[in-house]
Amino acid sequence: MAGLCGVQVLLLWAGVTLANTPPVSPPPLCSYTVTPIKFGLQIDITSSPPGLYAIKINEVGQQETGKTFNADFGQTSSHDITHLKPCTEYEHYVMFNDGTDGQTPCSSTEHKTRTFSMSQSDIKDVSNSSPCVPGSVCYWSKWDISSSMSTSDHITAQSCTSDSKIFCIKPAFNDICSDLTTTFTSGNCSPFRLTRNIPVGFLIPSDIRPTVQSKLPAEIDTTLPSQCHLTTDYTCHENGQIKELSELEPFTDYSCIGHIKDMNDDTIITTTDIPVRINCDLQISKKETSATETSIHLSWTTTSTNCRDVLPTLSNLSYDCSCSSAHNKPKLSVFKDPPGGSCEIKGLEPWTDYTCTVQPKYNNKPEGTSAEVKQKTAPGKPDEVTSLSLSTPENKEIKVTCGRPINLRGRDMTFRARLYAGGDSQELLKEEEENKCEFEFKDLSYLTTYRVEVTVFNGQHESDPVIEHVDTKYNDKVVIGVLVFFIILIITAVVVCRIYVLKRRKSRNDVNEDMMLESTAIYVNAPPPGWRRQEAH
């Protein structure tokens, strides 16, 4: 009973479920046929309800090239798909859009169909009227000829952006002024060829790539199509002035234009602007130098590999000469002597090492490579000696010392001392030379004024003299001897005088006594005996 009840419940549930499910309509039936037509395929809907259909088509084996078209078959039962490739097998599918999320495929007896072959009449040459690709051979067709065109140069056809039915082939550079043959091939169909002449008008200025030679006189090499008989003349502009190539100067920016001419000398093409600047590789060589005390003379030769033919004619070529030491940098500008040049730098210091530079200039702007040379100026006049000192260590001797000059301005150093009589006398008494400023003048006169002049000689020049005056001393030995003599003489004289005075005095006393005796004997009584003796005592 339990099993029977279970079965009854299941049957009852199934009956309820079927009663609640809405009836399902059978899918609409649709079918189609495909017929090749000129330039493509025609899709015909048969036994199908009206509505929107999606048609998918692609080359056999190339899903990525597939295309989808939407068609409303409510108004018509056929749809043409054109601009397909000729002689090409296509796969095709038609889907009916029933208004839901899904699509219903339509049936067909065949899902592959080959298009018709193409004829020459299906192709139009629009090279002269099409603005698509300048300088190209362009063909128009209702067929898709994108992969049908080929040339002997294997040039790939380009589609026109403004018209998908136009495909163009740009001739090779040397195909201009010759015939270009284009082969049209599709699938297994027989190819055919179209040939047309490519006139010089197909030459585009931007395709002309001139090459500027880095030399003077200026040259611009222009490669033109080998089949054309063309020549090129160039004119150049600089600051509003027009110049021919032969007139171009170095180190100057020009904008040049090429005039391409035909056999009648008529300009048929003008090139785009060509920037031109020729930099001459100026080199300073064969440098020679000479020097005086205060100047250096430089001479040189200028060479150039790429401008050697015009070097003698460069009127704006000049040079800067400069010599510098560690202390000063005098400069002198020297104008042109194009094959070479020379300059003299003045106002330099004697006997000084200088580094001299020659810098080429063009239009007063430094150009090319400068050159350096080292040169020492010649010896000059040395400065005066310093700290001159005169002394007289002996009565008849003069000793001279001095210091070296601040600037000798030469290689050698010899001191010279000259002895003159005092005052402005030019009588040279003695002259001596020494490597050190130490001199002695001996055996001179006592108590005499002398003039001493000291100079320094550097091997080529002598300095101005430093002058001092000095007096020799008296002879002290003679003076002492004279003094001794006079002292002895005076002493002797004094002694003699004293003796004389004493003798004179004694003589006078004796006379007085005698006179007194005589007077006493006559007028006075004689003294008693022994009086004189007592007085003497």
C-alpha atoms as one frame of an Amber mdcrd trajectory, in Angstrom:
protein
   0.000   0.000   0.000   2.831   2.392   0.823   4.420   1.845  -2.578   1.136
   2.293  -4.335   0.539   5.558  -2.552   3.981   6.831  -3.503   3.320   6.124
  -7.162  -0.039   7.899  -6.935   1.606  10.966  -5.398   4.249  11.150  -8.137
   1.635  10.851 -10.853  -0.449  13.505  -9.211   2.643  15.910  -8.978   3.549
  15.313 -12.569   0.007  16.087 -13.654   0.002  19.354 -11.774   3.378  20.367
 -13.231   2.332  19.665 -16.833  -0.885  21.552 -16.262   1.043  24.694 -15.155
   3.684  24.722 -18.044   2.666  27.000 -21.039   2.660  25.354 -24.446   6.010
  25.689 -26.407   5.732  27.049 -29.996   7.773  25.238 -32.618  10.720  27.240
 -33.962   9.963  29.173 -37.144  11.265  27.495 -40.263  13.605  29.595 -42.519
  15.800  28.776 -45.433  17.868  30.688 -47.971  19.746  30.341 -51.220  22.923
  32.084 -52.424  23.517  33.127 -56.021  26.738  34.662 -57.389  26.224  38.063
 -58.982  28.627  40.599 -60.465  30.857  42.016 -57.730  29.440  39.687 -55.022
  26.643  37.346 -53.829  22.844  37.548 -53.602  21.043  36.084 -50.542  17.409
  34.989 -51.117  15.145  34.079 -48.178  12.647  31.341 -48.909   9.835  29.940
 -46.745  10.794  32.280 -43.923   8.819  34.641 -41.748   9.454  38.356 -42.185
  11.814  40.040 -39.719  15.454  40.842 -39.040  18.115  38.467 -40.233  21.871
  38.462 -39.655  24.009  37.379 -42.582  27.585  36.263 -41.828  30.068  35.792
 -44.644  33.813  35.132 -44.794  36.447  33.691 -47.098  36.825  29.982 -46.731
  39.418  29.163 -44.148  39.791  32.756 -42.955  37.425  33.383 -40.092  39.163
  36.615 -39.203  38.049  38.189 -42.487  34.384  37.555 -41.784  31.711  40.239
 -42.136  28.196  40.475 -40.668  25.296  42.224 -42.391  21.863  42.932 -40.888
  18.936  42.705 -43.323  15.179  43.229 -42.941  13.460  40.665 -45.052  10.030
  42.056 -44.323  10.086  44.291 -47.389  12.123  42.126 -49.732  13.152  38.551
 -49.893  16.648  39.091 -51.301  19.826  40.959 -50.251  22.934  41.727 -52.346
  26.371  41.651 -50.780  28.915  43.372 -53.084  32.541  44.512 -53.039  33.706
  40.970 -52.516  36.807  39.444 -53.979  36.430  37.934 -57.391  36.882  34.220
 -58.020  36.864  33.595 -54.287  34.941  30.969 -52.310  32.955  32.345 -49.358
  31.246  30.649 -46.424  27.837  32.078 -45.506  25.304  31.748 -42.662  21.884
  33.329 -42.105  20.342  33.689 -38.631  16.786  34.743 -37.868  16.347  37.141
 -34.949  13.123  36.080 -33.290  13.104  38.987 -30.810  14.456  36.942 -27.916
  18.027  36.584 -26.746  18.661  33.770 -29.147  18.952  33.488 -32.929  17.611
  30.722 -35.112  19.873  29.460 -37.898  18.346  29.163 -41.320  18.952  26.185
 -43.480  20.546  26.154 -46.915  21.554  23.514 -49.356  25.040  25.014 -49.618
  27.110  26.980 -47.148  29.920  27.784 -49.637  29.679  29.796 -52.857  32.344
  31.094 -55.295  32.152  34.592 -56.747  32.461  35.354 -60.445  35.727  36.169
 -62.136  36.788  39.753 -62.851  37.337  41.358 -66.262  39.365  44.380 -67.344
  36.169  46.344 -67.823  35.538  46.055 -64.099  38.672  48.185 -63.434  38.982
  51.948 -63.882  42.233  53.919 -63.772  41.629  56.919 -61.519  45.275  57.927
 -61.044  44.759  61.401 -62.472  41.564  62.162 -60.584  42.054  60.472 -57.245
  43.607  62.546 -54.453  44.171  59.468 -52.309  47.890  58.791 -52.586  49.844
  61.453 -54.530  52.313  60.061 -57.018  50.556  56.672 -57.165  48.753  54.578
 -59.759  45.187  54.124 -58.496  42.443  51.754 -59.712  38.758  51.779 -58.846
  36.481  48.732 -58.885  33.306  47.437 -57.293  35.261  44.269 -56.698  37.475
  44.020 -53.628  40.845  44.197 -55.423  42.942  44.745 -52.297  44.771  41.431
 -52.733  44.444  41.165 -56.487  47.013  43.783 -57.509  50.726  43.078 -57.873
  53.713  44.482 -59.734  57.109  43.212 -60.739  58.575  45.188 -57.829  56.194
  43.416 -55.408  54.754  46.727 -54.269  51.803  46.373 -51.896  48.573  48.139
 -52.803  47.280  50.765 -50.375  43.618  51.466 -49.780  42.232  54.934 -50.187
  40.950  56.369 -46.939  38.270  58.411 -48.673  36.980  55.653 -50.971  37.168
  51.992 -50.040  36.774  50.993 -53.716  40.114  52.603 -54.697  43.459  50.881
 -54.275  46.781  52.499 -55.189  50.289  51.379 -55.960  53.140  53.855 -55.520
  55.674  53.288 -58.310  59.268  52.710 -57.378  61.524  55.743 -57.780  63.097
  54.427 -60.963  59.717  53.391 -62.413  58.977  57.066 -63.104  59.314  57.944
 -66.781  58.661  54.297 -67.668  55.721  51.892 -67.985  54.269  50.241 -64.892
  52.418  46.961 -65.366  49.923  45.854 -62.718  48.768  42.238 -62.654  45.264
  41.436 -61.333  44.897  37.922 -59.978  42.159  36.302 -57.857  41.878  32.682
 -56.861  42.117  30.254 -59.724  40.833  32.707 -62.305  42.991  33.795 -65.220
  45.011  36.965 -64.452  45.097  39.999 -66.660  47.453  42.992 -66.808  47.041
  46.732 -67.061  49.966  48.862 -68.167  50.256  52.614 -67.996  53.037  55.108
 -68.435  54.328  56.871 -65.332  55.070  60.478 -66.328  57.550  62.715 -64.522
  54.623  64.369 -62.796  54.514  61.351 -60.480  57.802  62.557 -58.969  56.967
  64.056 -55.575  59.344  66.714 -54.153  59.418  64.986 -50.768  60.728  61.824
 -52.472  63.762  63.724 -53.735  66.478  63.519 -51.101  69.463  65.667 -52.082
  72.820  65.080 -50.414  74.882  68.135 -49.476  78.611  67.594 -49.907  80.618
  68.937 -46.982  83.052  70.952 -49.059  83.505  74.194 -50.934  82.729  75.046
 -53.664  79.354  73.753 -52.511  77.825  70.762 -54.235  74.418  69.147 -53.811
  74.044  65.671 -55.250  70.509  64.963 -56.454  69.421  61.459 -57.422  66.639
  61.556 -60.025  64.741  58.711 -61.737  67.119  56.994 -64.097  64.579  56.916
 -66.934  63.985  60.675 -66.844  66.227  63.210 -68.553  66.310  65.865 -65.865
  68.758  68.419 -64.557  68.825  70.379 -61.301  69.839  73.949 -60.533  70.017
  75.224 -56.969  69.563  78.700 -55.554  70.239  79.525 -51.925  68.989  82.214
 -49.588  70.683  83.899 -46.653  69.303  87.028 -44.980  67.216  87.865 -48.017
  70.093  87.472 -50.472  70.018  84.943 -53.302  73.251  83.131 -54.106  74.367
  80.387 -56.408  76.104  77.311 -55.031  79.454  78.636 -56.222  78.955  81.772
 -54.112  78.328  80.073 -50.781  80.649  80.938 -47.907  81.761  78.679 -45.079
  80.330  78.758 -41.562  77.060  80.265 -42.854  73.523  78.852 -42.725  71.672
  78.779 -46.043  68.300  77.496 -47.234  68.553  76.110 -50.754  65.905  75.065
 -53.265  66.417  72.785 -56.257  64.804  73.566 -59.597  64.365  70.327 -61.524
  64.243  71.005 -65.234  63.291  68.948 -68.249  65.053  68.737 -71.579  63.555
  72.092 -72.589  65.133  73.718 -69.519  61.701  74.306 -68.056  61.320  73.941
 -64.291  58.824  71.189 -63.659  59.464  70.461 -59.972  60.753  72.563 -57.097
  62.302  70.685 -54.185  61.618  71.338 -50.551  63.998  73.589 -48.607  67.442
  72.085 -48.085  69.489  73.377 -45.118  73.123  73.921 -46.135  76.074  74.801
 -43.910  79.666  74.050 -44.847  82.183  74.078 -41.990  85.745  74.212 -43.246
  88.169  72.094 -41.245  90.701  74.892 -40.787  94.032  73.699 -39.428  96.998
  75.851 -38.337 100.322  74.317 -39.387 103.955  75.234 -40.016 104.069  77.519
 -37.014 107.205  79.654 -36.716 108.137  82.131 -33.989 110.761  84.756 -33.271
 111.095  87.119 -30.344 112.588  90.416 -29.264 112.782  91.763 -25.745 109.151
  92.942 -25.714 107.455  91.236 -28.675 106.820  87.857 -30.291 106.337  87.392
 -34.001 104.192  84.447 -35.155 103.757  83.081 -38.647 101.776  80.069 -39.825
 100.121  78.308 -42.732  96.400  77.549 -42.836  95.198  74.320 -44.458  91.786
  72.773 -45.032  90.823  69.440 -46.526  87.286  70.300 -47.576  87.869  73.965
 -48.479  91.357  73.980 -49.948  90.148  75.125 -53.379  88.516  78.292 -52.048
  90.858  79.042 -49.147  92.772  81.807 -50.999  89.501  83.609 -51.793  87.975
  83.725 -48.309  87.986  87.469 -47.721  86.262  87.234 -44.338  88.827  84.855
 -42.877  90.902  86.394 -40.101  92.757  85.305 -37.002  93.099  86.129 -33.334
  96.648  86.076 -31.995  97.268  86.085 -28.274 100.213  85.436 -26.007  99.750
  84.868 -22.320 101.975  84.277 -19.359 101.083  83.675 -15.752 100.746  87.415
 -15.194  99.135  89.099 -18.196  97.288  88.285 -21.386  97.715  90.903 -24.074
  95.888  90.193 -27.331  96.079  91.419 -30.889  93.645  90.750 -33.745  95.226
  90.114 -37.111  93.285  90.270 -40.354  93.409  87.772 -43.125  96.201  86.352
 -45.112  94.104  83.323 -46.157  96.855  80.843 -47.095  98.601  81.690 -43.884
  99.188  84.589 -41.605 101.488  86.434 -39.281 101.139  88.686 -36.294 103.326
  90.471 -33.803 102.386  90.718 -30.157 103.962  93.750 -28.514 104.181  95.068
 -24.989 105.514  91.831 -23.505 107.941  91.330 -20.648 111.547  90.452 -21.502
 112.861  86.995 -20.757 109.380  85.575 -20.028 107.814  82.294 -21.123 104.633
  82.836 -23.137 102.009  80.517 -24.581 100.809  81.979 -27.860  97.539  80.960
 -29.541  96.310  81.438 -33.102  92.510  81.141 -33.488  90.946  81.264 -36.968
  87.844  83.435 -37.291  85.235  83.886 -39.976  83.046  86.963 -39.915  84.682
  87.718 -36.556  83.456  84.472 -35.013  85.900  81.794 -33.824  85.883  78.830
 -36.196  88.099  75.848 -36.851  90.826  74.551 -34.562  93.171  76.859 -32.678
  96.894  76.169 -32.367  99.342  76.884 -29.555 103.070  77.483 -29.524 105.431
  78.333 -26.660 108.029  81.094 -26.976 110.346  82.954 -24.590 111.056  86.624
 -25.143 114.659  87.776 -25.546 116.725  89.058 -22.604 116.027  92.655 -21.620
 117.622  95.332 -19.565 117.926  94.131 -15.964 116.786  96.135 -12.975 119.315
  98.024 -10.879 121.161  96.232  -8.142 119.677  96.509  -4.690 121.086  97.390
  -1.250 124.343  98.965  -2.420 126.729  99.445   0.527 130.188 101.150   0.646
 132.599 100.966   3.537 136.262 101.797   4.236 137.682  99.046   6.419 141.185
 100.473   5.847 142.303 104.076   5.327 143.223 103.521   1.664 140.563 100.838
   0.854 136.859 100.795  -0.246 134.669  97.726   0.144 131.519  97.387  -2.021
 128.567  94.989  -1.528 125.052  94.850  -3.056 122.038  92.607  -3.603 120.827
  91.024  -6.826 118.276  92.898  -8.970 114.561  92.159  -8.627 114.304  91.254
 -12.321 117.433  90.063 -14.036 115.662  89.532 -17.408 118.396  87.287 -18.700
 120.282  84.049 -18.228 123.628  85.254 -16.796 124.393  87.536 -13.838 127.716
  89.380 -13.644 128.238  92.381 -11.363 130.441  95.290 -12.438 131.897  97.933
 -10.139 133.624 101.066 -11.471 135.699 103.530  -9.422 135.879 107.157 -10.489
 137.514 110.215  -9.014 135.138 112.262  -6.881 132.541 114.642  -8.248 131.455
 114.379 -11.850 134.794 113.293 -13.135 134.655 110.702 -15.916 138.154 109.498
 -15.155 137.807 105.764 -14.635 140.313 104.664 -12.049 139.435 101.024 -11.652
 136.855  98.480 -12.895 136.139  94.975 -11.605 133.700  92.133 -12.459 132.477
  89.435 -10.097 129.760  86.788 -10.037 128.899  87.983  -6.539 128.451  91.609
  -5.671 131.522  91.862  -3.430 134.373  94.208  -4.424 137.463  95.748  -2.766
 139.395  98.718  -4.109 142.821  99.042  -2.389 145.873 101.309  -2.452 143.806
 104.450  -2.804 144.716 107.958  -1.734 144.169 109.250   1.784 141.425 111.714
   2.455 140.045 111.497  -1.096 136.421 111.456  -2.357 135.634 108.671  -4.809
 132.503 107.803  -6.900 131.489 104.157  -7.130 129.070 102.887  -9.819 127.698
  99.309  -9.666 125.762  97.559 -12.486 124.645  94.023 -13.336 125.125  92.375
 -16.750 122.820  89.498 -17.866 124.830  88.398 -20.861 123.317  90.875 -23.295
 122.207  93.941 -21.401 123.636  96.002 -18.574 121.510  97.705 -15.977 121.556
 101.353 -15.049 124.274 102.095 -12.472 123.641 102.663  -8.820 125.979 105.484
  -7.728 127.405 106.219  -4.281 130.230 108.500  -3.039 132.736 107.652  -0.317
 135.791 109.327   1.276 138.955 107.522   2.226 140.492 108.208   5.691 143.689
 110.178   6.604 147.015 108.398   7.363 146.840 108.119  11.150 150.396 106.780
  11.438 151.878 109.886   9.822 149.715 112.111  11.960 150.856 110.333  15.096
 154.484 110.598  13.981 154.109 114.309  13.320 152.411 114.778  16.644 155.198
 112.893  18.395 157.746 114.972  16.504 156.063 118.194  17.464 155.684 117.056
  21.036 159.370 116.177  21.198 160.220 119.435  19.488 158.080 121.408  21.888
 159.531 119.583  24.873 163.016 120.167  23.548 162.251 123.827  22.975 160.819
 124.151  26.452 163.878 122.469  27.962 166.230 124.626  25.940 164.315 127.735
  26.901 164.359 126.735  30.498 168.063 126.142  30.435 168.531 129.411  28.693
 166.400 131.195  31.198 168.222 129.589  34.067 171.582 130.429  32.634 170.496
 133.935  31.946 169.178 134.319  35.404 172.414 133.022  36.917 174.473 135.260
  34.803 172.410 138.238  35.863 172.776 137.363  39.563 176.520 137.212  39.228
 176.695 140.649  37.699 174.545 142.121  40.422 176.735 140.795  43.116 179.822
 142.197  41.549 178.258 145.590  41.294 177.193 145.498  44.887 180.722 144.675
  46.016 182.181 147.525  44.180 179.637 149.902  45.556 180.176 148.770  49.120
 183.898 149.108  48.872 183.747 152.706  48.032 180.760 153.964  49.934 180.157
 151.509  52.756 182.208 150.278  55.579 183.483 146.808  55.043 181.425 144.174
  56.816 182.850 142.228  59.525 184.768 139.149  58.575 182.640 136.152  57.787
 179.449 138.037  56.816 179.112 136.531  53.328 179.555 133.127  54.772 176.772
 133.688  57.182 174.491 135.002  54.514 175.253 132.037  52.461 174.153 129.873
  55.210
